[in-house]
Every structure is written in structure tokens, then in C-alpha cells.
Coordinates of C-alpha atoms in Angstrom, one line a residue:
M1 CA 23.5 -89.9 49.0
S2 CA 23.6 -86.1 49.0
N3 CA 26.8 -84.2 49.1
N4 CA 28.1 -83.4 52.5
A5 CA 31.8 -83.1 53.2
S6 CA 31.4 -83.9 56.9
T7 CA 29.7 -87.3 56.3
S8 CA 31.9 -88.5 53.4
S9 CA 34.3 -91.4 53.4
P10 CA 38.0 -91.0 54.4
S11 CA 39.9 -88.7 52.1
E12 CA 43.2 -88.9 50.2
L13 CA 45.3 -85.8 49.3
L14 CA 44.7 -85.0 45.7
Y15 CA 47.6 -82.5 45.6
D16 CA 50.6 -82.3 48.0
D17 CA 50.5 -79.4 50.5
P18 CA 53.0 -76.7 49.3
S19 CA 53.1 -75.4 52.9
I20 CA 55.1 -78.5 53.6
S21 CA 56.9 -79.3 50.4
G22 CA 58.2 -75.8 49.9
P23 CA 58.7 -73.1 47.2
D24 CA 61.0 -74.9 44.8
M25 CA 58.3 -75.1 42.1
A26 CA 58.0 -74.1 38.5
F27 CA 57.5 -70.5 37.4
N28 CA 55.7 -69.8 34.1
N29 CA 57.7 -67.6 31.7
G30 CA 54.8 -65.9 29.8
Q31 CA 55.1 -68.2 26.7
V32 CA 52.4 -70.5 25.4
D33 CA 52.9 -73.5 23.2
G34 CA 49.5 -73.9 21.5
Y35 CA 47.2 -74.0 24.5
T36 CA 49.8 -75.1 27.0
E37 CA 51.8 -72.6 29.1
E38 CA 55.5 -72.9 29.3
F39 CA 57.7 -72.8 32.4
D40 CA 61.2 -71.6 33.2
S41 CA 63.7 -74.4 33.1
S42 CA 65.2 -73.3 36.4
L43 CA 63.8 -73.6 39.9
P44 CA 64.3 -71.3 42.8
N45 CA 66.5 -73.8 44.6
L46 CA 65.7 -72.4 48.0
T47 CA 65.4 -75.8 49.6
S48 CA 66.3 -79.4 48.7
N49 CA 62.7 -80.2 47.9
T50 CA 61.1 -79.9 44.5
D51 CA 57.3 -79.6 44.4
P52 CA 55.8 -81.0 41.1
D53 CA 52.2 -80.5 42.2
W54 CA 52.1 -76.7 42.3
D55 CA 53.5 -73.9 40.3
I56 CA 53.5 -70.1 40.1
T57 CA 51.6 -68.6 37.1
Q58 CA 51.2 -64.9 36.0
W59 CA 48.7 -63.6 33.5
T60 CA 49.4 -60.4 31.5
A61 CA 52.2 -59.6 33.9
P62 CA 54.3 -56.4 33.9
G63 CA 57.2 -58.8 33.9
Y64 CA 57.8 -62.4 34.7
F65 CA 59.6 -63.5 37.9
D66 CA 63.1 -65.0 37.5
P67 CA 63.0 -68.0 39.9
T68 CA 66.8 -67.9 40.4
N69 CA 66.9 -64.3 41.5
P70 CA 64.8 -63.7 44.6
D71 CA 65.3 -60.9 47.1
T72 CA 66.2 -62.7 50.3
N73 CA 66.4 -59.6 52.5
D74 CA 63.0 -58.0 52.0
T75 CA 62.8 -56.1 55.4
A76 CA 59.9 -53.9 54.1
D77 CA 57.6 -57.0 54.2
S78 CA 58.7 -58.3 57.5
D79 CA 55.8 -60.0 59.4
P80 CA 56.2 -61.2 63.0
L81 CA 53.3 -63.6 62.6
L82 CA 55.3 -65.4 59.9
N83 CA 58.7 -65.3 61.6
G84 CA 59.9 -62.0 60.2
V85 CA 61.5 -61.4 56.8
P86 CA 60.3 -63.6 53.9
I87 CA 62.9 -66.2 52.8
A88 CA 62.3 -65.0 49.2
K89 CA 60.5 -62.2 47.4
W90 CA 59.9 -61.6 43.7
S91 CA 58.4 -58.6 42.1
A92 CA 57.7 -57.2 38.7
V93 CA 56.8 -53.5 38.2
S94 CA 55.8 -51.3 35.2
G95 CA 54.6 -47.9 36.1
N96 CA 51.6 -48.3 38.4
V97 CA 51.2 -51.9 37.6
S98 CA 53.0 -54.6 39.6
S99 CA 52.9 -58.2 40.7
G100 CA 54.6 -59.8 43.7
L101 CA 55.3 -63.1 45.4
A102 CA 56.8 -63.5 48.9
V103 CA 57.4 -66.8 50.6
Y104 CA 57.6 -67.0 54.4
K105 CA 58.7 -69.9 56.6
S106 CA 57.5 -70.2 60.2
S107 CA 57.2 -72.9 62.8
Q108 CA 53.5 -72.4 63.1
Y109 CA 52.4 -72.4 59.4
G110 CA 55.3 -73.9 57.5
Y111 CA 55.6 -72.1 54.1
T112 CA 53.1 -69.2 53.5
Y113 CA 52.7 -67.6 50.1
A114 CA 51.9 -63.9 49.8
L115 CA 50.5 -63.1 46.4
T116 CA 50.2 -59.4 45.5
Q117 CA 48.5 -57.6 42.5
A118 CA 48.4 -53.9 41.9
G119 CA 47.0 -51.8 39.1
G120 CA 46.2 -52.9 35.6
S121 CA 43.7 -55.4 34.2
N122 CA 44.2 -59.1 34.7
T123 CA 47.7 -58.4 36.0
D124 CA 47.5 -61.6 38.1
V125 CA 49.7 -63.9 40.1
F126 CA 48.5 -67.3 41.2
L127 CA 49.5 -70.4 43.1
Q128 CA 48.4 -73.1 40.6
T129 CA 48.0 -76.9 40.7
K130 CA 50.3 -78.6 38.2
E131 CA 50.2 -82.4 38.7
Q132 CA 47.9 -84.3 41.0
N133 CA 49.0 -87.3 43.1
A134 CA 48.8 -90.5 41.1
G135 CA 46.1 -93.0 42.0
V136 CA 43.8 -90.4 43.7
A137 CA 40.3 -90.0 42.2
N138 CA 39.4 -86.5 40.9
T139 CA 35.9 -87.2 39.7
F140 CA 32.9 -85.8 41.6
D141 CA 31.3 -89.0 42.5
H142 CA 33.9 -88.8 45.2
Q143 CA 33.7 -86.0 47.9
L144 CA 36.2 -83.3 46.8
T145 CA 37.1 -80.7 49.4
F146 CA 39.4 -77.6 49.4
S147 CA 40.8 -76.1 52.6
A148 CA 43.4 -73.5 53.5
N149 CA 44.4 -70.8 55.9
E150 CA 44.0 -67.4 54.2
R151 CA 44.0 -63.7 55.0
I152 CA 44.0 -60.3 53.1
T153 CA 46.6 -57.7 53.9
N154 CA 48.0 -54.4 52.5
V155 CA 44.8 -53.2 51.0
E156 CA 45.2 -49.9 49.2
P157 CA 42.0 -49.1 47.1
N158 CA 41.9 -46.1 44.7
G159 CA 38.1 -45.5 44.7
D160 CA 35.9 -46.8 41.9
N161 CA 38.6 -46.5 39.2
T162 CA 39.7 -50.1 39.5
T163 CA 38.7 -53.4 41.0
W164 CA 40.8 -55.9 42.9
F165 CA 39.5 -59.2 44.1
C166 CA 40.9 -62.5 45.2
Y167 CA 39.5 -66.0 44.8
N168 CA 39.9 -69.7 45.2
A169 CA 39.2 -70.9 41.7
F170 CA 38.8 -74.4 40.2
T171 CA 38.4 -75.9 36.7
F172 CA 35.6 -78.4 36.2
A173 CA 35.4 -80.5 33.1
F174 CA 32.4 -82.4 31.8
N175 CA 32.3 -85.5 29.5
L176 CA 36.0 -85.5 28.8
S177 CA 35.9 -89.2 28.0
G178 CA 33.0 -88.9 25.6
K179 CA 30.9 -91.1 27.8
Y180 CA 27.7 -89.4 26.5
S181 CA 26.9 -88.1 23.0
V182 CA 26.6 -84.6 24.2
P183 CA 29.1 -81.7 24.0
A184 CA 32.0 -81.7 26.4
A185 CA 32.3 -78.6 28.6
S186 CA 34.8 -76.8 30.8
Y187 CA 34.1 -74.2 33.5
F188 CA 36.3 -71.8 35.5
A189 CA 34.5 -71.8 38.9
Q190 CA 35.4 -68.9 41.2
A191 CA 34.8 -68.6 44.9
V192 CA 35.5 -64.9 45.3
M193 CA 36.8 -64.3 48.8
A194 CA 37.0 -60.5 48.9
D195 CA 37.2 -57.4 46.7
N196 CA 38.2 -53.8 47.2
R197 CA 34.8 -52.4 46.4
G198 CA 33.6 -53.7 49.8
Q199 CA 31.4 -56.4 48.2
E200 CA 32.1 -59.5 50.2
T201 CA 31.2 -61.8 47.3
A202 CA 30.9 -61.2 43.6
D203 CA 27.4 -60.6 42.1
S204 CA 28.2 -61.1 38.4
G205 CA 29.3 -63.4 35.7
N206 CA 27.8 -66.9 36.1
G207 CA 28.5 -67.8 32.5
T208 CA 26.7 -70.9 31.5
S209 CA 27.5 -71.3 27.8
L210 CA 27.5 -74.9 26.9
S211 CA 31.0 -75.2 25.6
T212 CA 32.9 -73.2 28.2
G213 CA 32.2 -70.5 30.8
V214 CA 33.0 -68.7 34.0
F215 CA 30.9 -69.6 37.0
N216 CA 31.0 -67.3 40.1
V217 CA 29.9 -68.8 43.4
S218 CA 28.2 -65.8 45.1
N219 CA 25.2 -64.9 47.1
N220 CA 23.1 -64.8 43.9
D221 CA 22.4 -67.8 41.7
T222 CA 22.5 -66.4 38.2
Y223 CA 21.2 -68.6 35.4
Q224 CA 19.7 -68.5 32.0
D225 CA 16.5 -70.4 31.1
T226 CA 15.5 -72.0 27.9
S227 CA 13.9 -68.8 26.5
G228 CA 17.3 -67.0 26.9
A229 CA 16.1 -64.9 29.8
W230 CA 18.5 -64.4 32.7
H231 CA 17.5 -64.8 36.3
I232 CA 19.2 -63.8 39.6
D233 CA 17.9 -65.6 42.7
A234 CA 19.3 -64.7 46.1
I235 CA 19.5 -68.2 47.6
D236 CA 22.9 -68.8 49.0
A237 CA 25.1 -67.5 51.8
V238 CA 28.8 -67.6 50.9
D239 CA 31.3 -66.7 53.6
S240 CA 34.1 -64.3 52.8
L241 CA 37.4 -63.0 54.2
P242 CA 37.6 -59.7 56.1
L243 CA 38.8 -57.0 53.8
E244 CA 41.3 -55.4 56.2
D245 CA 44.8 -55.8 57.4
D246 CA 44.2 -58.9 59.4
T247 CA 46.1 -60.1 62.4
S248 CA 45.3 -63.8 62.0
F249 CA 44.6 -66.4 59.3
H250 CA 41.1 -67.7 58.7
Q251 CA 40.3 -71.4 58.0
V252 CA 38.6 -71.5 54.6
T253 CA 36.7 -74.7 53.6
I254 CA 35.0 -75.2 50.2
N255 CA 32.7 -78.1 49.5
L256 CA 33.6 -78.6 45.8
N257 CA 30.8 -81.0 45.3
A258 CA 28.3 -78.4 46.5
M259 CA 30.0 -75.8 44.2
L260 CA 29.5 -78.1 41.2
D261 CA 25.9 -78.9 42.2
S262 CA 25.2 -75.1 42.0
L263 CA 26.6 -75.0 38.5
I264 CA 24.7 -78.2 37.5
S265 CA 21.5 -76.7 38.7
A266 CA 22.0 -73.6 36.5
L267 CA 22.9 -75.7 33.5
S268 CA 19.9 -78.0 34.0
L269 CA 17.6 -75.0 33.9
K270 CA 19.2 -73.7 30.7
Y271 CA 19.6 -77.0 29.0
P272 CA 16.9 -79.4 30.4
Q273 CA 17.5 -81.9 27.6
Y274 CA 21.0 -82.5 29.0
A275 CA 20.1 -82.3 32.7
T276 CA 20.3 -86.1 33.3
Y277 CA 23.8 -86.2 31.8
Y278 CA 25.0 -83.1 33.8
Q279 CA 23.7 -84.7 37.0
D280 CA 26.0 -87.7 36.6
L281 CA 28.9 -86.7 38.9
S282 CA 31.2 -89.5 37.6
D283 CA 31.4 -87.6 34.3
W284 CA 32.7 -84.4 36.0
T285 CA 36.4 -84.0 36.7
L286 CA 38.4 -81.5 38.8
T287 CA 41.2 -80.5 36.5
G288 CA 42.9 -77.7 38.5
S289 CA 42.9 -75.0 41.1
Y290 CA 44.1 -71.3 41.2
I291 CA 44.7 -69.2 44.4
G292 CA 45.4 -65.5 44.3
P293 CA 44.4 -62.0 43.3
E294 CA 43.0 -60.5 40.0
G295 CA 42.6 -57.0 38.9
V296 CA 40.1 -55.3 36.5
S297 CA 40.9 -51.8 35.3
S298 CA 37.8 -49.6 34.7
G299 CA 39.6 -46.3 34.7
S300 CA 42.8 -44.7 36.0
T301 CA 45.3 -46.7 37.9
D302 CA 46.7 -43.5 39.4
P303 CA 46.9 -43.7 42.4
S304 CA 47.8 -47.4 42.2
Y305 CA 45.8 -49.9 44.2
S306 CA 46.9 -53.2 45.7
A307 CA 46.2 -56.0 48.1
T308 CA 47.8 -59.2 49.1
M309 CA 46.3 -62.6 49.6
E310 CA 48.3 -64.9 51.9
V311 CA 47.8 -68.6 52.0
N312 CA 49.2 -71.7 53.7
D313 CA 48.1 -75.2 54.8
I314 CA 46.4 -75.9 51.4
K315 CA 44.7 -79.2 51.0
I316 CA 42.5 -80.6 48.2
T317 CA 41.3 -84.0 49.2
S318 CA 39.3 -86.8 47.5
G319 CA 37.1 -89.3 49.3
D320 CA 38.0 -93.0 49.0
S321 CA 34.5 -94.1 47.9
A322 CA 32.5 -93.2 44.8
D323 CA 29.4 -92.5 47.0
Q324 CA 28.4 -88.9 46.0
S325 CA 25.4 -88.0 43.9
Y326 CA 23.9 -84.7 42.6
S327 CA 21.8 -82.7 45.0
A328 CA 19.6 -79.7 44.1
A329 CA 19.3 -78.6 47.8
N330 CA 20.9 -75.5 49.1
Q331 CA 24.3 -76.3 50.6
K332 CA 27.0 -74.4 52.4
I333 CA 29.7 -74.0 49.7
V334 CA 32.2 -71.7 51.3
Q335 CA 32.8 -71.5 55.1
V336 CA 35.3 -69.1 56.7
S337 CA 36.2 -69.1 60.4
D338 CA 35.6 -65.6 61.9
G339 CA 34.8 -64.2 58.5
Q340 CA 32.6 -61.1 57.8
A341 CA 28.9 -61.0 57.0
S342 CA 28.0 -61.7 53.4
T343 CA 25.8 -59.3 51.5
I344 CA 22.8 -61.0 49.8
K345 CA 21.2 -58.7 47.2
V346 CA 17.6 -59.2 46.1
Y347 CA 15.4 -57.7 43.4
N348 CA 11.9 -57.8 44.6
E349 CA 9.5 -58.9 47.3
S350 CA 9.0 -62.3 45.8
S351 CA 12.6 -63.3 46.6
V352 CA 13.0 -66.1 49.2
I353 CA 16.5 -66.5 50.7
H354 CA 17.2 -70.1 51.7
L355 CA 20.0 -70.2 54.1
P356 CA 21.8 -73.6 53.8
S357 CA 21.1 -76.2 56.4
D358 CA 24.6 -77.6 56.6
G359 CA 26.4 -74.7 58.2
S360 CA 26.0 -71.3 59.8
S361 CA 25.4 -68.1 57.8
D362 CA 26.0 -64.4 58.7
I363 CA 24.2 -62.3 56.1
I364 CA 23.3 -58.7 55.3
L365 CA 20.1 -58.2 53.4
S366 CA 20.5 -55.6 50.7
S367 CA 18.8 -54.5 47.5
Y368 CA 19.9 -53.7 43.9
S369 CA 17.4 -50.9 43.7
G370 CA 18.1 -49.4 47.1
S371 CA 14.5 -48.7 47.8
G372 CA 12.2 -51.2 46.0
V373 CA 12.3 -54.0 48.5
K374 CA 9.7 -53.8 51.2
T375 CA 9.7 -57.3 52.7
I376 CA 12.2 -60.1 52.3
T377 CA 11.4 -63.7 53.1
V378 CA 14.1 -65.7 54.7
D379 CA 14.0 -69.5 55.3
A380 CA 16.6 -69.9 58.1
E381 CA 17.8 -73.5 58.0
G382 CA 21.3 -73.4 59.4
T383 CA 23.0 -73.5 62.8
D384 CA 22.9 -70.2 64.7
D385 CA 22.4 -68.0 61.6
T386 CA 22.7 -64.2 61.9
I387 CA 20.7 -61.8 59.7
N388 CA 21.5 -58.1 59.5
L389 CA 18.3 -56.4 58.2
N390 CA 20.0 -53.3 56.7
G391 CA 16.9 -51.2 56.7
Y392 CA 14.4 -53.8 55.2
N393 CA 11.4 -55.5 56.7
A394 CA 11.6 -59.3 56.9
I395 CA 9.4 -62.3 57.1
I396 CA 11.5 -65.0 58.7
D397 CA 10.7 -68.7 58.8
L398 CA 12.4 -70.4 61.7
S399 CA 10.9 -73.9 61.2
N400 CA 14.3 -75.4 60.2
I401 CA 16.7 -73.4 62.3
N402 CA 19.2 -75.3 64.5
G403 CA 20.0 -73.3 67.6
Y404 CA 19.4 -69.5 67.7
L405 CA 18.7 -67.1 64.9
T406 CA 20.2 -63.7 65.7
I407 CA 18.5 -60.7 64.0
T408 CA 20.4 -57.4 64.1
P409 CA 18.4 -54.4 62.9
S410 CA 20.3 -51.6 61.0
S411 CA 18.1 -48.5 61.3
G412 CA 16.2 -49.9 64.3
Y413 CA 12.8 -49.3 62.6
E414 CA 12.5 -52.5 60.6
N415 CA 9.4 -54.6 61.0
I416 CA 9.8 -58.4 61.6
T417 CA 7.4 -61.2 61.3
L418 CA 8.4 -64.5 62.8
N419 CA 7.0 -67.8 61.6
G420 CA 7.7 -71.4 62.5
T421 CA 9.0 -72.8 65.8
G422 CA 12.6 -71.8 66.2
A423 CA 14.5 -69.7 68.8
V424 CA 15.4 -66.1 68.0
N425 CA 17.6 -63.4 69.5
I426 CA 16.9 -59.7 68.6
S427 CA 20.2 -58.0 69.1
G428 CA 20.9 -54.2 69.3
S429 CA 18.7 -51.2 69.6
F430 CA 15.4 -51.8 67.9
N431 CA 12.3 -49.6 67.5
G432 CA 10.3 -51.5 64.8
S433 CA 7.5 -54.0 65.4
I434 CA 7.7 -57.7 65.9
T435 CA 4.8 -60.0 64.9
D436 CA 5.4 -63.3 66.5
N437 CA 3.4 -66.0 64.7
R438 CA 5.5 -69.0 65.9
T439 CA 3.3 -71.9 66.9
D440 CA 5.8 -72.9 69.5
K441 CA 7.5 -69.8 70.7
G442 CA 10.6 -71.4 72.0
D443 CA 13.1 -68.9 73.3
F444 CA 12.9 -65.2 72.5
V445 CA 15.8 -63.2 73.7
Q446 CA 15.5 -59.4 73.4
S447 CA 18.8 -57.5 73.7
G448 CA 17.6 -53.9 73.6
G449 CA 14.5 -51.7 73.7
T450 CA 11.7 -52.6 71.3
A451 CA 8.5 -50.8 70.3
N452 CA 5.2 -52.0 69.0
S453 CA 5.8 -55.6 69.7
S454 CA 2.8 -57.8 69.0
T455 CA 1.8 -61.4 69.9
G456 CA 0.9 -64.4 67.9
T457 CA -2.3 -66.3 67.7
D458 CA -1.5 -68.4 70.8
G459 CA -1.2 -65.2 72.9
N460 CA 2.4 -65.8 74.1
S461 CA 4.1 -62.4 74.2
T462 CA 7.7 -61.6 73.6
S463 CA 10.1 -60.5 76.3
S464 CA 10.3 -57.0 75.0
T465 CA 9.0 -53.6 76.0
S466 CA 7.2 -50.8 74.1
S467 CA 8.8 -47.4 73.7
S468 CA 8.4 -44.3 71.5
S469 CA 11.1 -43.6 68.9
N470 CA 11.7 -40.3 70.8
T471 CA 12.3 -41.8 74.2
S472 CA 14.6 -44.4 75.8
S473 CA 13.2 -47.8 76.4
T474 CA 13.1 -49.4 79.8
P475 CA 15.9 -52.0 80.0
T476 CA 14.7 -55.5 80.3
V477 CA 16.2 -58.7 81.7
T478 CA 18.0 -60.8 79.0
D479 CA 18.8 -64.5 79.5
I480 CA 21.0 -66.0 76.8
T481 CA 22.2 -69.6 76.4
I482 CA 25.2 -70.4 74.3
Q483 CA 25.3 -74.0 73.1
R484 CA 28.3 -76.2 73.0
D485 CA 31.0 -75.3 70.3
V486 CA 28.9 -72.2 69.3
T487 CA 30.5 -68.7 69.4
Q488 CA 28.0 -65.9 70.3
Y489 CA 28.6 -62.3 69.4
L490 CA 26.5 -60.0 71.7
S491 CA 26.0 -56.3 72.2
P492 CA 23.4 -56.1 75.0
T493 CA 22.1 -52.8 76.1
T494 CA 19.9 -54.2 78.9
D495 CA 20.4 -54.3 82.7
S496 CA 21.0 -57.6 84.5
S497 CA 21.8 -59.8 81.6
T498 CA 22.5 -63.5 82.5
I499 CA 24.6 -65.5 80.0
L500 CA 24.8 -69.2 80.4
S501 CA 27.4 -71.0 78.3
L502 CA 27.4 -74.8 77.7
D503 CA 31.0 -74.9 76.7
G504 CA 30.7 -72.3 73.9
G505 CA 32.5 -69.0 73.2
L506 CA 31.5 -65.4 73.9
N507 CA 32.4 -62.1 72.3
L508 CA 30.7 -59.4 74.3
D509 CA 30.7 -55.7 73.4
G510 CA 29.0 -53.6 76.2
G511 CA 26.6 -54.7 78.9
N512 CA 25.5 -53.4 82.3
N513 CA 25.5 -55.8 85.3
V514 CA 26.3 -58.9 83.3
T515 CA 26.3 -62.3 85.0
M516 CA 28.2 -65.1 83.2
V517 CA 27.7 -68.7 84.4
G518 CA 28.3 -72.2 83.0
S519 CA 31.5 -73.3 81.1
Y520 CA 33.2 -71.2 78.4
K521 CA 35.8 -72.3 75.9
Y522 CA 36.9 -68.6 75.7
F523 CA 35.5 -65.1 76.2
N524 CA 36.4 -61.6 75.1
L525 CA 34.6 -58.8 77.1
F526 CA 34.7 -55.2 76.0
G527 CA 33.1 -52.0 77.5
L528 CA 31.6 -53.5 80.6
T529 CA 29.7 -51.3 83.1
G530 CA 28.1 -51.9 86.5
D531 CA 28.9 -55.0 88.5
T532 CA 29.9 -57.8 86.2
Q533 CA 29.9 -61.3 87.8
I534 CA 31.8 -64.1 86.2
A535 CA 31.2 -67.4 88.0
S536 CA 32.1 -70.0 85.5
A537 CA 34.5 -72.6 84.2
L538 CA 37.0 -71.6 81.5
S539 CA 39.0 -74.1 79.4
G540 CA 40.7 -71.5 77.1
T541 CA 41.5 -67.8 77.3
G542 CA 39.5 -65.0 78.8
T543 CA 40.1 -61.3 78.2
I544 CA 38.5 -58.1 79.6
A545 CA 39.0 -54.6 78.1
E546 CA 37.7 -51.2 79.1
A547 CA 35.7 -52.3 82.1
S548 CA 34.4 -49.2 83.8
G549 CA 32.5 -51.2 86.4
T550 CA 33.6 -53.6 89.0
P551 CA 34.1 -57.2 87.7
G552 CA 33.8 -60.0 90.2
I553 CA 35.6 -63.1 88.8
T554 CA 35.5 -66.7 90.0
L555 CA 36.9 -69.1 87.5
S556 CA 37.6 -72.8 87.5
S557 CA 39.1 -75.0 84.8
S558 CA 37.0 -77.2 82.6

């Protein structure tokens, strides 16, 4: 069976959750015995619980934390979301370089760990797995899944002089038992969640040397073929954390089997003679995990730069059954609730972006060259995918989409060709052309004025209007359906929009004479004008901000 965390067997906890067990864990002291790091003999002793499954580790630190000497009155880092002042704070500072660890305890999240890195190269602090729970499988013929609540705060970049990024990283080991007569291998696999350059995911460094390497999960699959040539294929859509001071945590889920499959695919292309062995998931082992920030100094650290990664509710689980096998298919590796759009960079017009079928993707199409890409082909396979064109033309195949594909133009003058049979929503002001070649048009929702629209071979026209780029377009009627458990983000500029929700969620920014019907789990409405009519059921919360028109509201529970 192919890897899919949602269809796997029941899971067991591979490592205890430090959000529950607490901060009395080992701290490394900067010493190494051979290849093994050493830990301080003392524990923080903040609670009566000792956590053997996790520890705090620092790399090239400006100073190592004394576990017995925390600051317990750190009012400067008070956070009302986390019940105020942290119960403990450690810091190490040398000039513009610093590391920090704060531990909060709240009724909502239990223990939250705030990991801070500022200035310097590889001046890192991580929450690290130490000892796994006995009797729980850690081989990849079982479904292995990471999940946590995470957010980024206190971002202070200093331009292009330095780079800060945070990740959830894992160590994958191959052939440790010597099952096959091929070299053993170990990989440090990084799911980069954010960095201070504004890149939502890392583009570089998929090291695939046979003995050891670093493998970055990103929106570009980087691999080396048998001739030694390197290739970068834009094939994935990896979610990321918003790079801002966030007011809430985001649920992060990483399908570790899908992450390993991506590595195996690269290794199989580089070493086809070993491909059969690499694709035996029972010979791959999860040997550890690291959560936190890392810095790379490429210039001055003055002014200093910093950011904090906060994490709680950490779970790494293993399925009960050895029922997983290697899959070469595109899979959703990293999913983030309410995350930001991921940038997919492409080299040339031959690139085809395959959005994974087992999740939703929100992507921004971009280019390494900045001008060389004329047309990008996207195979939209997910559930309610969103594509931000960012100034580039696109051929979009909707044959495999589940739900709506939302297309958001950047400059408004992009040209779009639609193939396949799926439903599409064009969102925002748009003055380019649409060639609709879908054999079964399905739904076509146009949110904004459109110029030069054309029809497909069956003669079905789109619900859009023509306009000159120098004049305003005539508003059109927009009818939108939100499916169950789907959250729709809309910015309609049309008159008389009717939005039907089948127990979904709505975030609406702008809209004149909007009518909302059906049942909503929640809605957030901003910048309404005209006569807004809300006649629907609401099971959660509904908010209205900056409504200059006259809302008429009739709500019932659902």
C-alpha cells in the first residue's frame, strides 16, 4: 500500500509528549565524547517529573545553559496566550550572538518551549529527542508521523547580512543492521518552516552523497543523476509557518514516510543500482528529531537579528502494522493549518508542477531568472488548491482537482489556459485572457473584471466580461459554493455575490451586496459595502469588521 498517514493503522507514541511531561530534561554541556554529546549531570528540577525522551541541545553556542539557574521572573517575555511570565528562562549572550530558551505553562497548551537564536553562524538551540519509548517500532514500514503546534515570533531581520531559519528535522538511517551488502547511510532531513529572507521554504542543499548527507524538503526536488549532473524539479508544495509575530499557534503535520519517499526517489535516480534496496522501507530507521532555529552568518551581525520558534503538543507516532511501502507519487509532506502560501520556483517552460493529491496547496509561482519563464504548467491534483500566478502565464490541468482551484493573478495581465474537467475560481482583479479548453466546464466562478476571455471547443463561455485595461469592467454576478469542512478565502469585487456554504468556513475581504446562505462553521467579514444579507445557520463564531453598508442578519444554530 502507498504511504498515507490518514489511512494507516492505529498509532503508538514513539516519544513522550514534552508538553505534558515537562521541562525537567537533560541539557547538553558542549562536550563530546567521541561522537556522543555529553549532558549536564543536573536537571532543572522545576517539576517532579523527569523527561528521558527529550533534551535541550545547543550547537556552537555563545555559552551553555546552566539547567539549575533559570530566570523565573522574566517579565520581558510575558505572553498572555501562554499564561503570562514563563516559568523558566535561560539565555547565553556574547556580543551580538545569543541563544535563549523559555518554558511557559498554560492550561490550554501545557508546556510550551520558546527557542531563540540571534546572530552568528550555527548558533543554534534545539528541542531534541533522546530516548524513544520501548517496544514502539521506528522503521518506515510503519506509518511514522510528526505533529505539533508551532508559531514564529519576535522576528528581527538585519537585511541580507545573515540568515535565520527554523525547521523540524529528522535523522533517517539506512541499512544499520547490514541487511544488504550495500553501504549504510544516514541523512539529516530538514523540513524548513520559515526563514527571515522571506522564502517560505528552503531551495538549497538536498545532499545525496551515499554515506551521509543533508536533505531539505522544499518546493524543489533537487537530485543528482548518474552522470553527476544536478537537477531541480519544481514538483512539491510544502506548507510553511507565517513569518510574523503570530497571535495563534498553527497545527503542523509531517508525513515522515512521504518525506523519506522523496529522499529515496532522489537516491534512486543517483544510484539506480541500489534503488531496490533503498525502496525497502523496513531497512530505514527514524533515529531522532530536532526542533528549533538555526542561523547562518554571511556578513555582519550588526545589527543583530533574531527570531523565536515556539512549540507545544509534540507527537511522533508509529503505526501498529508494518503495512507501508515505497511510493514514487507526489505526496503532501508538510501541512500547516492557516499557513502562508509556499513559493515554487521554476527554471524553464518545460517545468511541470504536480500539486499533491492528498492535501490542499497554496502556492506562488516564481522564477529563478525573474524573466525567463513564459508559461508554467500545473497539474492540480489536490483539494481546493490555490495558485498565485505572480506575473506568469499558466497552463493549468484540472483533471484531478477535488473541489475548487482558486487562481489569484498578481499583475492582472497573466494569460491562463484551462484543461481538464475541474471547477475553477478566478479571484481578484484580472485583465489577462482565459482560454477554457475544459471538456466538461463544471463551475467557473469569476470574482472580478476579466478581459479577452475566450471559449473552448465546445462553445461554453465563461462567466466573465471583457474590458480594456484602461477602463473599469462591468461587475458580474458571482455564485460561490463552499464545500463541507473547506475554508474559502475570497476578495470579490463584483456586485450581488451569492455565497452558499455547505458547513464550511469563510474569510471575506470586501464585497458589495453580498448574500450568504446555507450553513457556516464560522465566518470573518471585512470591508463590506452595500446591503449585505446573511440568512444562514452558524455553528461557530461570526465576525464583521468595517462594514460601511447595511448588514441584514438572520442566523440560526446548526
